[in-house]
Coordinates of N, CA and C in Angstrom, one line a residue:
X76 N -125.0 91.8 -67.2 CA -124.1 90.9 -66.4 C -122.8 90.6 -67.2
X77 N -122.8 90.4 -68.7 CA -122.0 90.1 -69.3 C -121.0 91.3 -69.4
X78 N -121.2 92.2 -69.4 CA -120.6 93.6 -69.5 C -119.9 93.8 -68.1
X79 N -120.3 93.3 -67.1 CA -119.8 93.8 -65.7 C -118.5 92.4 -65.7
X80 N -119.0 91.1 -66.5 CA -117.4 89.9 -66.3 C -116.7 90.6 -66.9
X81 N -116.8 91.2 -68.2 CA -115.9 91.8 -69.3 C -115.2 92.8 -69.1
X82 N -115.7 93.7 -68.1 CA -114.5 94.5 -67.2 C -114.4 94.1 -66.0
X83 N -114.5 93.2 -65.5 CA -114.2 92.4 -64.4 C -112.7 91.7 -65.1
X84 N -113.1 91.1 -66.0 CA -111.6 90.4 -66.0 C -110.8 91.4 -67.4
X85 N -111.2 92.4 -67.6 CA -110.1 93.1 -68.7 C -109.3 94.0 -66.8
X86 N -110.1 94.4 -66.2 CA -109.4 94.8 -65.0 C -108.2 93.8 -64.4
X87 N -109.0 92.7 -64.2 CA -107.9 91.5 -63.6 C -107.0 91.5 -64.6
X88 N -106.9 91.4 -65.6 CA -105.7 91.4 -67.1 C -104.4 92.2 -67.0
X89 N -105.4 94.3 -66.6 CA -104.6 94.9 -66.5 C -104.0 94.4 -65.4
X90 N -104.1 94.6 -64.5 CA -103.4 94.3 -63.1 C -102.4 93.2 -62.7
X91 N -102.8 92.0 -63.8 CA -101.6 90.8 -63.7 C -100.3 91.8 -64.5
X92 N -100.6 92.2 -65.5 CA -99.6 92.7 -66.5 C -99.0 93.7 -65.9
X93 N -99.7 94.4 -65.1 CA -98.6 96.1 -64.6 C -98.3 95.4 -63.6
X94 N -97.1 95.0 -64.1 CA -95.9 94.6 -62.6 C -94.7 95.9 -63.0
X95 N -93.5 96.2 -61.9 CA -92.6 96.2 -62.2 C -91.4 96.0 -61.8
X96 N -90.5 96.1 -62.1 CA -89.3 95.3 -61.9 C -88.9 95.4 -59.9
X97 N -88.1 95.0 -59.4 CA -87.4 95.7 -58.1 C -86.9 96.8 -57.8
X98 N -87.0 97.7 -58.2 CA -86.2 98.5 -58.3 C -85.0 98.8 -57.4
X99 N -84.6 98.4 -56.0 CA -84.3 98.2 -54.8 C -83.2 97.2 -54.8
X100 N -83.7 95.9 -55.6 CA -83.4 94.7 -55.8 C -83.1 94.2 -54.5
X101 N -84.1 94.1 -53.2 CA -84.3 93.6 -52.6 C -83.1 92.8 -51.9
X102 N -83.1 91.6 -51.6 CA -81.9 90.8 -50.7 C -81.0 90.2 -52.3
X103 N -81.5 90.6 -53.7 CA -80.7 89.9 -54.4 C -79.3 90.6 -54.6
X104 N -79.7 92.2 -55.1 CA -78.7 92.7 -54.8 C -77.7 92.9 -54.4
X105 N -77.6 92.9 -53.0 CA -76.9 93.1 -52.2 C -75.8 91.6 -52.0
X106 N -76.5 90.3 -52.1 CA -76.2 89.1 -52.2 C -75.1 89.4 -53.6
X107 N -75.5 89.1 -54.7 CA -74.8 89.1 -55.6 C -73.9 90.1 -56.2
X108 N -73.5 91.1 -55.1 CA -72.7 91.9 -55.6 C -71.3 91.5 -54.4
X109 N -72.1 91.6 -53.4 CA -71.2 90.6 -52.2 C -70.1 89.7 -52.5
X110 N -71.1 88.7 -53.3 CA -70.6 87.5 -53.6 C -69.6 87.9 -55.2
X111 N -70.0 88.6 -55.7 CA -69.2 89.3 -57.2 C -67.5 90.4 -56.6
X112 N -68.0 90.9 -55.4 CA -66.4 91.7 -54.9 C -66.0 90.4 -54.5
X113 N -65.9 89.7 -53.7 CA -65.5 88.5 -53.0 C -64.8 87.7 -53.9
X114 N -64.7 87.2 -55.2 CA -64.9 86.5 -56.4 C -63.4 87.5 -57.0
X115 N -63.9 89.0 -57.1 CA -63.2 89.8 -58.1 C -61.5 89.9 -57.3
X116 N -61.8 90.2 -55.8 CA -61.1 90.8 -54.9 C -59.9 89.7 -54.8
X117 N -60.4 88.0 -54.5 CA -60.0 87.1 -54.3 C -59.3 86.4 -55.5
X118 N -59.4 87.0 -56.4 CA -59.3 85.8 -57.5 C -57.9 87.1 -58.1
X119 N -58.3 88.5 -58.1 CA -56.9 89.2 -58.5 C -55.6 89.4 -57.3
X120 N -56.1 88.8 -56.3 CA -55.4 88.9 -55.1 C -54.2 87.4 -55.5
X121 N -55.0 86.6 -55.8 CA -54.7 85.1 -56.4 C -53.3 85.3 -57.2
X122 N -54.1 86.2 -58.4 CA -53.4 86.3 -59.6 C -51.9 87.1 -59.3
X123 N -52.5 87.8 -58.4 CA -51.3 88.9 -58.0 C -50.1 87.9 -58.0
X124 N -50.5 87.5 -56.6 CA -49.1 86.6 -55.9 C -49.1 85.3 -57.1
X125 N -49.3 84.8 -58.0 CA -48.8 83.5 -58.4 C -48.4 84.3 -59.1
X126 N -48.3 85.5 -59.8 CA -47.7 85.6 -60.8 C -45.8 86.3 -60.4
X127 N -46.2 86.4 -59.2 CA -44.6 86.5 -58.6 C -43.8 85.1 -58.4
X128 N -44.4 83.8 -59.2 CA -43.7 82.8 -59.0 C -43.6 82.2 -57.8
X129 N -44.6 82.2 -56.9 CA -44.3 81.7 -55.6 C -45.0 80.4 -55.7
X130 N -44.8 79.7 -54.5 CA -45.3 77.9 -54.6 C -46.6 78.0 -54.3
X131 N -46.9 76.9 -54.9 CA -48.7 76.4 -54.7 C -49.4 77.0 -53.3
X132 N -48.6 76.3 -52.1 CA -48.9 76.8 -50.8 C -49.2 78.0 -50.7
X133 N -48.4 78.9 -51.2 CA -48.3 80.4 -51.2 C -49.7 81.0 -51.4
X134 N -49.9 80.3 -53.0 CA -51.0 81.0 -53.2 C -52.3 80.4 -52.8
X135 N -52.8 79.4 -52.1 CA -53.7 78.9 -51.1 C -54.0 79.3 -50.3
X136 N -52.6 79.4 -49.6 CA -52.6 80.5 -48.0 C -52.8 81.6 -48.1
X137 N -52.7 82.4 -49.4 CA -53.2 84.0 -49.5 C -54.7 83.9 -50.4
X138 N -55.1 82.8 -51.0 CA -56.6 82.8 -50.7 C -57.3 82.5 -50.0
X139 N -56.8 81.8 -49.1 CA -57.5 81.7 -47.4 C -57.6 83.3 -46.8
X140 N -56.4 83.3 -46.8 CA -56.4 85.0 -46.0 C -57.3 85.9 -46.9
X141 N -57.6 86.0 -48.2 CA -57.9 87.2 -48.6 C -59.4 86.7 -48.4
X142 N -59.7 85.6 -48.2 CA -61.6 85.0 -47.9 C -61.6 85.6 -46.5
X143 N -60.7 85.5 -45.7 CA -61.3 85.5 -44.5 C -60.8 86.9 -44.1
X144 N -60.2 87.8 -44.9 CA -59.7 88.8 -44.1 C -60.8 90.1 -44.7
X145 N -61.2 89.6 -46.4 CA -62.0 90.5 -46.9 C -63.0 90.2 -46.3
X146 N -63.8 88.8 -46.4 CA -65.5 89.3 -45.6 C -65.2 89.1 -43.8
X147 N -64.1 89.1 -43.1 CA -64.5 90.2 -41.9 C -64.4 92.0 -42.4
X148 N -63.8 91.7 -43.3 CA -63.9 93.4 -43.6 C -65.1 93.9 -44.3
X149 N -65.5 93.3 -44.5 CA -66.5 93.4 -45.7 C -68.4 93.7 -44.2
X150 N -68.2 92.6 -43.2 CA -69.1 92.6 -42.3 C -69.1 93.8 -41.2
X151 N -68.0 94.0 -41.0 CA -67.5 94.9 -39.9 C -68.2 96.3 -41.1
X152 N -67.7 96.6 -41.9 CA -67.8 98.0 -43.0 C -69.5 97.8 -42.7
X153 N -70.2 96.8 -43.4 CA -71.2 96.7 -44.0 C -72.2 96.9 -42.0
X154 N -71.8 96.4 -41.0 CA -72.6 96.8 -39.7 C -72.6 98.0 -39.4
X155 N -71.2 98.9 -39.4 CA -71.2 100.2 -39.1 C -71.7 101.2 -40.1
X156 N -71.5 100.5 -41.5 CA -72.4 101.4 -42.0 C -74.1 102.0 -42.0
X157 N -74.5 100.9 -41.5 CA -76.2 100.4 -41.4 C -76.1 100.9 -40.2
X158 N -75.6 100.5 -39.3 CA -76.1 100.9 -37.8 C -75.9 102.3 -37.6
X159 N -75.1 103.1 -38.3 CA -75.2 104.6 -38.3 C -76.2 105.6 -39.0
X160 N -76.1 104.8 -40.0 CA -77.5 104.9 -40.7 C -78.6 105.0 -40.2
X161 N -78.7 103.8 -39.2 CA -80.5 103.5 -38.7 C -80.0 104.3 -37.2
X162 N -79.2 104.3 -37.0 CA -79.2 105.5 -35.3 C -79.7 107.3 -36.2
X163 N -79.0 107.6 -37.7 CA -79.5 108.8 -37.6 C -80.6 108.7 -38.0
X164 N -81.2 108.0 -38.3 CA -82.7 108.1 -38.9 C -83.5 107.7 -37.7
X165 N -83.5 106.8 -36.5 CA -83.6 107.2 -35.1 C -84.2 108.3 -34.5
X166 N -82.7 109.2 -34.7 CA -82.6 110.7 -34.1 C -84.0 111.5 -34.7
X167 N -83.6 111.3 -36.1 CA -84.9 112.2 -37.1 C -86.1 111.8 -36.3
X168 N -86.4 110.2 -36.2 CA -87.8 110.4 -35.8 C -88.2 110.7 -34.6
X169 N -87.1 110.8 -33.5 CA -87.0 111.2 -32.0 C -87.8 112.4 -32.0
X170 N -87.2 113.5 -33.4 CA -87.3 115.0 -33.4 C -88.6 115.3 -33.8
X171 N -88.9 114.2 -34.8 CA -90.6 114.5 -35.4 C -91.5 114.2 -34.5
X172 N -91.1 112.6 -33.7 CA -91.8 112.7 -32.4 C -92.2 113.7 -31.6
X173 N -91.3 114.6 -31.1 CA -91.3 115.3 -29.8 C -92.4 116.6 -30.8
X174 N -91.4 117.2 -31.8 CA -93.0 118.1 -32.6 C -94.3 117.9 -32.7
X175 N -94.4 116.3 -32.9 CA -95.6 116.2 -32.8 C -96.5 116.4 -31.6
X176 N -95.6 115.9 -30.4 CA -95.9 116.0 -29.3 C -96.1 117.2 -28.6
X177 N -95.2 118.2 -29.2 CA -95.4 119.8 -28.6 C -96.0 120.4 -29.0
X178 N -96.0 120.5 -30.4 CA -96.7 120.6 -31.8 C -97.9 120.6 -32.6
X179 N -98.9 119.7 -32.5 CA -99.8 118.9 -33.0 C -100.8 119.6 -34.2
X180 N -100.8 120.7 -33.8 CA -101.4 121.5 -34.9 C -100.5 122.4 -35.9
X181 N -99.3 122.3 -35.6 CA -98.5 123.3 -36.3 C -97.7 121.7 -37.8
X182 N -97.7 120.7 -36.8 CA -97.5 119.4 -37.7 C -98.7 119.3 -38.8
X183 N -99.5 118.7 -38.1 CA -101.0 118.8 -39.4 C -101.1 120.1 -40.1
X184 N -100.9 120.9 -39.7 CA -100.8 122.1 -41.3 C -99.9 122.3 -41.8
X185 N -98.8 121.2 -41.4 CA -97.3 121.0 -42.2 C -97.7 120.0 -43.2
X186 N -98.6 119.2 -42.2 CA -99.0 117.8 -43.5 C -99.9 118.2 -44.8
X187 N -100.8 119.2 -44.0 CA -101.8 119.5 -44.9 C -101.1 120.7 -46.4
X188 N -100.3 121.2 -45.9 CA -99.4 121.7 -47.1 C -98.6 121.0 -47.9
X189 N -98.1 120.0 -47.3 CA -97.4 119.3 -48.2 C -98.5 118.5 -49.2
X190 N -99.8 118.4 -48.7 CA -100.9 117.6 -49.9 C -100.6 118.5 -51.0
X191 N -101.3 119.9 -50.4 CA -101.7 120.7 -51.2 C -101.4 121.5 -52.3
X192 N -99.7 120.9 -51.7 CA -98.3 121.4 -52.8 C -98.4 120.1 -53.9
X193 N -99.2 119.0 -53.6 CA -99.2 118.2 -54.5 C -100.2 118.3 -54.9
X194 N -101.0 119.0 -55.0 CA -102.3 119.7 -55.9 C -103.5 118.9 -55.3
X195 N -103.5 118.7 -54.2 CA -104.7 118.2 -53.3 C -105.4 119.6 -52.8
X196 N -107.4 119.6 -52.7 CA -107.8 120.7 -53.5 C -107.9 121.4 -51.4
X197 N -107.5 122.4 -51.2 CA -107.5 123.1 -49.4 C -108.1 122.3 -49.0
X198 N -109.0 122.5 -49.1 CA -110.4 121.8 -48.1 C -110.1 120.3 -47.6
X199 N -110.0 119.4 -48.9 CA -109.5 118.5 -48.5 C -108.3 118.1 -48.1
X200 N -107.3 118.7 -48.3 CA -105.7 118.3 -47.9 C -105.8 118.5 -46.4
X201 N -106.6 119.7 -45.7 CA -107.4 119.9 -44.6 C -107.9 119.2 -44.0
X202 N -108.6 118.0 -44.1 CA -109.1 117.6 -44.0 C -108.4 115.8 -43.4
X203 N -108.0 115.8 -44.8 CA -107.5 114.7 -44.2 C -106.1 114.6 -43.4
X204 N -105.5 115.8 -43.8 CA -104.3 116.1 -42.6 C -105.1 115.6 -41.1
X205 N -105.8 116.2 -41.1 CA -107.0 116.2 -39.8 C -107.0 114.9 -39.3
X206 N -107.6 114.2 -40.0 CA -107.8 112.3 -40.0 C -107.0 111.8 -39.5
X207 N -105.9 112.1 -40.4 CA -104.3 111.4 -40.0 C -103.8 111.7 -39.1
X208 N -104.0 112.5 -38.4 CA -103.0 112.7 -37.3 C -103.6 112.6 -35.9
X209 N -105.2 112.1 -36.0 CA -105.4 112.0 -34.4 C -104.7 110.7 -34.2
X210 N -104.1 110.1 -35.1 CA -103.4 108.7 -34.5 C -101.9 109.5 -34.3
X211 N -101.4 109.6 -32.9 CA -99.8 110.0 -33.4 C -98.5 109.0 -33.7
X212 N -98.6 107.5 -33.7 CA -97.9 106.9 -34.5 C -97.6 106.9 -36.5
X213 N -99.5 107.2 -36.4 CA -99.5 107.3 -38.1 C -99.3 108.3 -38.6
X214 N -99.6 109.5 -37.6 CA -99.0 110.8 -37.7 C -97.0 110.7 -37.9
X215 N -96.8 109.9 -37.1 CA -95.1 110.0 -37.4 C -95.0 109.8 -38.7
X216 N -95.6 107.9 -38.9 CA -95.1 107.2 -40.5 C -95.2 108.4 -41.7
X217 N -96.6 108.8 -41.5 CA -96.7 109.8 -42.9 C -95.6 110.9 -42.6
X218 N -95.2 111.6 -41.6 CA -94.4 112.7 -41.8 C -93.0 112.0 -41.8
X219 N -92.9 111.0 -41.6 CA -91.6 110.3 -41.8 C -91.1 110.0 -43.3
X220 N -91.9 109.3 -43.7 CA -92.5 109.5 -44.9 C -92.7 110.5 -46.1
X221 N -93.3 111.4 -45.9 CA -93.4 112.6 -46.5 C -91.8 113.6 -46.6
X222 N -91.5 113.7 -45.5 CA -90.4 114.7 -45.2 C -89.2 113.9 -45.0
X223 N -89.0 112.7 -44.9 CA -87.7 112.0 -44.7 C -87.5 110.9 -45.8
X224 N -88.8 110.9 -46.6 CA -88.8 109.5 -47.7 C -88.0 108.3 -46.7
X225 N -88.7 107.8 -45.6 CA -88.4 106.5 -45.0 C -89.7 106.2 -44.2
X226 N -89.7 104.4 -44.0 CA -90.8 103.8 -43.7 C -90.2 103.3 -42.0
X227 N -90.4 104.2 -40.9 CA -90.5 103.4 -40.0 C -90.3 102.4 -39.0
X228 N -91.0 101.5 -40.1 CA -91.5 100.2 -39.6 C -90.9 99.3 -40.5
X229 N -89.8 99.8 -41.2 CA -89.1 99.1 -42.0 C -87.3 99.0 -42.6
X230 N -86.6 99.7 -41.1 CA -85.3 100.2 -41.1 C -84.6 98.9 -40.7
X231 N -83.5 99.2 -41.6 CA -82.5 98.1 -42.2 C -81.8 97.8 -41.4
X232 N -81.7 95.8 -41.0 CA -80.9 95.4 -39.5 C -79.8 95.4 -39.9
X233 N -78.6 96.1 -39.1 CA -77.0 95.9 -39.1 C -76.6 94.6 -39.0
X234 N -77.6 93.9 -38.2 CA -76.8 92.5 -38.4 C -77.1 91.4 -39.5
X235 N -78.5 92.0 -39.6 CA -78.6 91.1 -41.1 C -78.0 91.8 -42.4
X236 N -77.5 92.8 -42.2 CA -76.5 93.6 -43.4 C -75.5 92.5 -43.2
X237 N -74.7 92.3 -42.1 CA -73.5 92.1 -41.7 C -73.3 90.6 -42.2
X238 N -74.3 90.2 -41.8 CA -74.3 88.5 -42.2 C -74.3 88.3 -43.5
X239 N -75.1 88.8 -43.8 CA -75.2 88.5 -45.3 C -74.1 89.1 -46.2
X240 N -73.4 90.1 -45.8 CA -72.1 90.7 -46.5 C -71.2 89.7 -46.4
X241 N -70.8 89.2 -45.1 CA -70.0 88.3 -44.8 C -70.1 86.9 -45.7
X242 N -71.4 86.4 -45.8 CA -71.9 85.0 -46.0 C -71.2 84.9 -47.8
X243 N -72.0 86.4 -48.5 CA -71.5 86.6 -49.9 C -70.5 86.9 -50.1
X244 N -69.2 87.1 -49.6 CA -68.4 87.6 -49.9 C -67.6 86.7 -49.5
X245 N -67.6 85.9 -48.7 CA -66.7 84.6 -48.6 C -67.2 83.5 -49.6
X246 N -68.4 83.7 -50.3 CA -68.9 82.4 -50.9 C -68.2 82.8 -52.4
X247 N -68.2 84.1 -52.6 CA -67.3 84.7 -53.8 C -66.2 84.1 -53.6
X248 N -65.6 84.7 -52.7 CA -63.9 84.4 -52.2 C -63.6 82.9 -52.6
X249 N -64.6 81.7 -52.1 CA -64.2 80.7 -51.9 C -64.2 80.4 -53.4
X250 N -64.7 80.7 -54.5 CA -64.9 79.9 -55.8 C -63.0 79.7 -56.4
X251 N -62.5 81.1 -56.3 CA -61.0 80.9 -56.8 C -59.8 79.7 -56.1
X252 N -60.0 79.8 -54.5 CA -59.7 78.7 -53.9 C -60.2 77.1 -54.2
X253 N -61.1 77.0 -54.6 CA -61.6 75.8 -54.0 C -60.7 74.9 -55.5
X254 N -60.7 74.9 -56.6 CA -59.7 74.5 -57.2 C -58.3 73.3 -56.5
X255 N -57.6 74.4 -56.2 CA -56.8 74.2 -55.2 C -56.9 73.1 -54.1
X256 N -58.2 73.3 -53.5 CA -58.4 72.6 -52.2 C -59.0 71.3 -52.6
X257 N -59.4 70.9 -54.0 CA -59.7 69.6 -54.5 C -58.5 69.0 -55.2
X258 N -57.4 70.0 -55.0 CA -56.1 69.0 -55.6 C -55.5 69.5 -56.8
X259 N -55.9 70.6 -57.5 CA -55.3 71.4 -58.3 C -53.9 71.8 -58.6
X260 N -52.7 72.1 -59.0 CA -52.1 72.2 -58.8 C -51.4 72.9 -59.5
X261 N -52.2 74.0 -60.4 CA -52.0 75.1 -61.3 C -53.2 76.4 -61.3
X262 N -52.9 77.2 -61.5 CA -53.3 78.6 -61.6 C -55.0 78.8 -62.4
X263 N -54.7 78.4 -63.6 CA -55.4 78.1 -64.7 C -56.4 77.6 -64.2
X264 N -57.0 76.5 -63.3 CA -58.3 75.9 -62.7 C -59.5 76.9 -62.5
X265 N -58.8 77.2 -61.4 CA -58.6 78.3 -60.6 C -59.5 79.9 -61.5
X266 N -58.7 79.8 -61.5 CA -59.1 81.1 -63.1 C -60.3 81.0 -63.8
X267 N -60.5 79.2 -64.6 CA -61.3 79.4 -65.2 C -63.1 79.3 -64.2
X268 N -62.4 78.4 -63.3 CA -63.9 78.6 -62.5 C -64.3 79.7 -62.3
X269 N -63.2 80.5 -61.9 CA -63.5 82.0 -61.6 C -64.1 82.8 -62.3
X270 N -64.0 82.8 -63.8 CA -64.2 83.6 -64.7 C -65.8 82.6 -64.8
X271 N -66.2 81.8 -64.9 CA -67.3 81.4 -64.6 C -68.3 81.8 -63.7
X272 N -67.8 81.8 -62.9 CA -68.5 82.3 -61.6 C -68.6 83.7 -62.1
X273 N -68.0 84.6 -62.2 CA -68.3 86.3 -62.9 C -68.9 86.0 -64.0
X274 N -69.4 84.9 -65.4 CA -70.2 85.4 -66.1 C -71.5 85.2 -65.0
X275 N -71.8 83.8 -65.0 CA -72.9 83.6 -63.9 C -73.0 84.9 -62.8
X276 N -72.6 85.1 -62.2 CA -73.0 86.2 -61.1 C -73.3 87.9 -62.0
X277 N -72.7 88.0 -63.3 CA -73.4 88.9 -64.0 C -74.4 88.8 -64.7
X278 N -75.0 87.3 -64.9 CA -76.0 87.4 -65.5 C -77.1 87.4 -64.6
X279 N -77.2 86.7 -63.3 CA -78.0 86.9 -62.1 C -78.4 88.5 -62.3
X280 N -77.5 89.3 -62.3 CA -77.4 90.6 -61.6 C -78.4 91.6 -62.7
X281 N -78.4 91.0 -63.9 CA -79.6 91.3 -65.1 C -80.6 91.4 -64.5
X282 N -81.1 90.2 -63.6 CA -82.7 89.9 -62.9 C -82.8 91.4 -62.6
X283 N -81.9 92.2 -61.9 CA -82.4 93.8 -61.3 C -82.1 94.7 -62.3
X284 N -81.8 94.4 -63.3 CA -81.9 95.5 -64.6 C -82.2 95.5 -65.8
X285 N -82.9 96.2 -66.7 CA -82.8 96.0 -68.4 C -82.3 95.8 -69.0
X286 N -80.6 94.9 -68.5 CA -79.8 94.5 -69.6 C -80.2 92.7 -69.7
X287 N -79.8 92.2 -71.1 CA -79.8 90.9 -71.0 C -79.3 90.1 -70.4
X288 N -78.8 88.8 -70.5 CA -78.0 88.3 -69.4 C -76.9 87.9 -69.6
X289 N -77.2 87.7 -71.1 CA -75.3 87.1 -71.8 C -74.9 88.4 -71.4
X290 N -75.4 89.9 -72.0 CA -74.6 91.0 -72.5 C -73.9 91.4 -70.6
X291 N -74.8 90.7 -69.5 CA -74.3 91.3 -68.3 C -73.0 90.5 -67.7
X292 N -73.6 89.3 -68.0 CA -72.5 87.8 -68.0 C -71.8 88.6 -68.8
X293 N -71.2 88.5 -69.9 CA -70.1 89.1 -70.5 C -69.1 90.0 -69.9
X294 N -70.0 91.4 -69.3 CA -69.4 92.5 -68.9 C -68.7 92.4 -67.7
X295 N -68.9 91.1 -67.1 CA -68.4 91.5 -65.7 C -67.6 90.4 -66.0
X296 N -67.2 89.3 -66.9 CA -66.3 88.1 -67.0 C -65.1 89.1 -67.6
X297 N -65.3 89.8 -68.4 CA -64.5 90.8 -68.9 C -63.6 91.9 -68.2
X298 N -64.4 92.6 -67.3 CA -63.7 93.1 -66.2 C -63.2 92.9 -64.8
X299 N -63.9 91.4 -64.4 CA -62.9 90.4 -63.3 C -61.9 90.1 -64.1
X300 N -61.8 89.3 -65.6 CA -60.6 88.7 -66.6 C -59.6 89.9 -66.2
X301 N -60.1 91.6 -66.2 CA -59.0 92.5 -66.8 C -58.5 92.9 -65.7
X302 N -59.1 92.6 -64.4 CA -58.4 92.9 -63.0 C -57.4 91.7 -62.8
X303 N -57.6 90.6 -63.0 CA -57.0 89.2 -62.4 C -55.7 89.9 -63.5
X304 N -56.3 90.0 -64.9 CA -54.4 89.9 -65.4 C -53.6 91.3 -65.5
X305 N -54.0 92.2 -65.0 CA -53.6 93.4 -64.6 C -52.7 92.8 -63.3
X306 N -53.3 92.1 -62.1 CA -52.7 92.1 -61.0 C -51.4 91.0 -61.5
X307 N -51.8 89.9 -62.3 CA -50.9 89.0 -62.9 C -50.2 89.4 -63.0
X308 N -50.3 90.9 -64.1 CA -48.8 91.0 -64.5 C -47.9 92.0 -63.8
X309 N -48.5 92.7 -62.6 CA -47.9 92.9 -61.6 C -47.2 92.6 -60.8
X310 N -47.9 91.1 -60.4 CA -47.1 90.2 -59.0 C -46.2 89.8 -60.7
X311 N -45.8 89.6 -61.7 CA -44.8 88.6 -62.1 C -43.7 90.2 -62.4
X312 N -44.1 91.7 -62.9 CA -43.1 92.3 -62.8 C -42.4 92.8 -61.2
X313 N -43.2 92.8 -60.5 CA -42.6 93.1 -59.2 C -41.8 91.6 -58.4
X314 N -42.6 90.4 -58.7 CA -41.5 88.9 -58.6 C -40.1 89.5 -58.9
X315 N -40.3 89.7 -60.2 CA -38.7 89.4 -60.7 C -37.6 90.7 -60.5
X316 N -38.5 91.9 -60.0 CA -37.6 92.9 -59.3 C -37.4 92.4 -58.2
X317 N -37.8 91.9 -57.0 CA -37.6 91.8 -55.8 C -36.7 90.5 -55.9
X318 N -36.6 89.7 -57.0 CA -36.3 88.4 -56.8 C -34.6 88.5 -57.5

């Protein structure tokens, strides 16, 4: 009895411990990169125009516009992308459908080969092709599955793409503005929150990879910093030509 708890819980041990990461990174990804273009886009758009010497107003009213003009652009891109996406993959399973349906036996020893190519032994790849497919829904998933690497019962909504592109990417946008809209009355505020907001939003962005979080924080404060004064010193050499 003592032998059967002792791999009872060295089993439970292993199985707490074998996790792994997101690979996918689920709704964080997509959030925090949203909200990191929004941030990068808005804040060198910022930099651009103040550094052509224009007034406070100026550059408020062109980070208004660049919040609201990037994430409808940002929503509109991100729906049609997804919804074209999930109509072709639609079509695919329309087509597996109807095979199966005209099909039925010529499918199952499609499935049954595809085991058997993964070293599943005849008889049985046979076998359970067999099983599988008197259901023809679960007959689709697996060949959906197998031959399309997609689930289904799990294809990505356009509009919750859409929302959420939009939601992040003005929440980005808004960090370089809001300075400003508490009474600010210099560039510099502005900037520094911003460059805050890009270490923070690179260190988040670690959670979905093997880097650490200062070194991810770092890398992206460093390359929002080198876009904002890149565009800086654009809007101030193009100011003083136009001016």
């Amino acid at each position: 009895m003592a032998i059967i708890e002792t791999e009872a819980a060295l089993h439970e041990a292993h199985r707490d411990n074998h996790t792994h990461r997101d690979v996918n990174g689920g709704w964080l990804r997509p959030a925090v990169f949203g909200a990191m273009d929004g941030l990068v886009s808005n804040l060198a758009l910022m930099t651009g125009v103040a550094g052509g010497s224009v007034s406070q107003h100026t550059v408020v009213l062109t980070g208004l516009a660049g919040l609201a003009a990037g994430a409808f652009s940002m929503a509109a891109g991100e729906y049609t992308s997804v919804a074209s996406q999930r109509e072709l993959v639609e079509a695919e399973l329309d087509v597996e459908r109807r095979e199966l349906r005209k099909h039925p036996k010529d499918e199952e020893a499609e499935l049954a080969a595809l085991y058997r190519a993964r070293g599943v032994e005849p008889r049985l790849a046979d076998e359970v092709a067999r099983q599988l497919s008197k259901d023809p829904e679960q007959a689709l998933e697996i060949h959906a599955r197998e031959e399309l690497g997609i689930d289904p019962g799990d294809l990505p909504s356009p509009t919750v793409a859409a929302v959420s592109s939009f939601g992040s990417f003005a929440l980005g946008a808004l960090i370089p503005v809001l300075p400003y809209l508490l009474g600010a009355s210099s560039l510099w505020p502005a900037v520094l929150l911003a460059l805050l907001g890009l270490f923070l939003c690179g260190a988040v962005v670690a959670k979905v990879t093997a880097r650490t979080w200062w070194y991810s924080g770092l890398r992206q404060l460093l390359l929002g910093g080198a876009a904002a004064g890149v565009t800086y010193a654009l809007g101030s050499l193009f100011g003083t030509a136009v001016g």
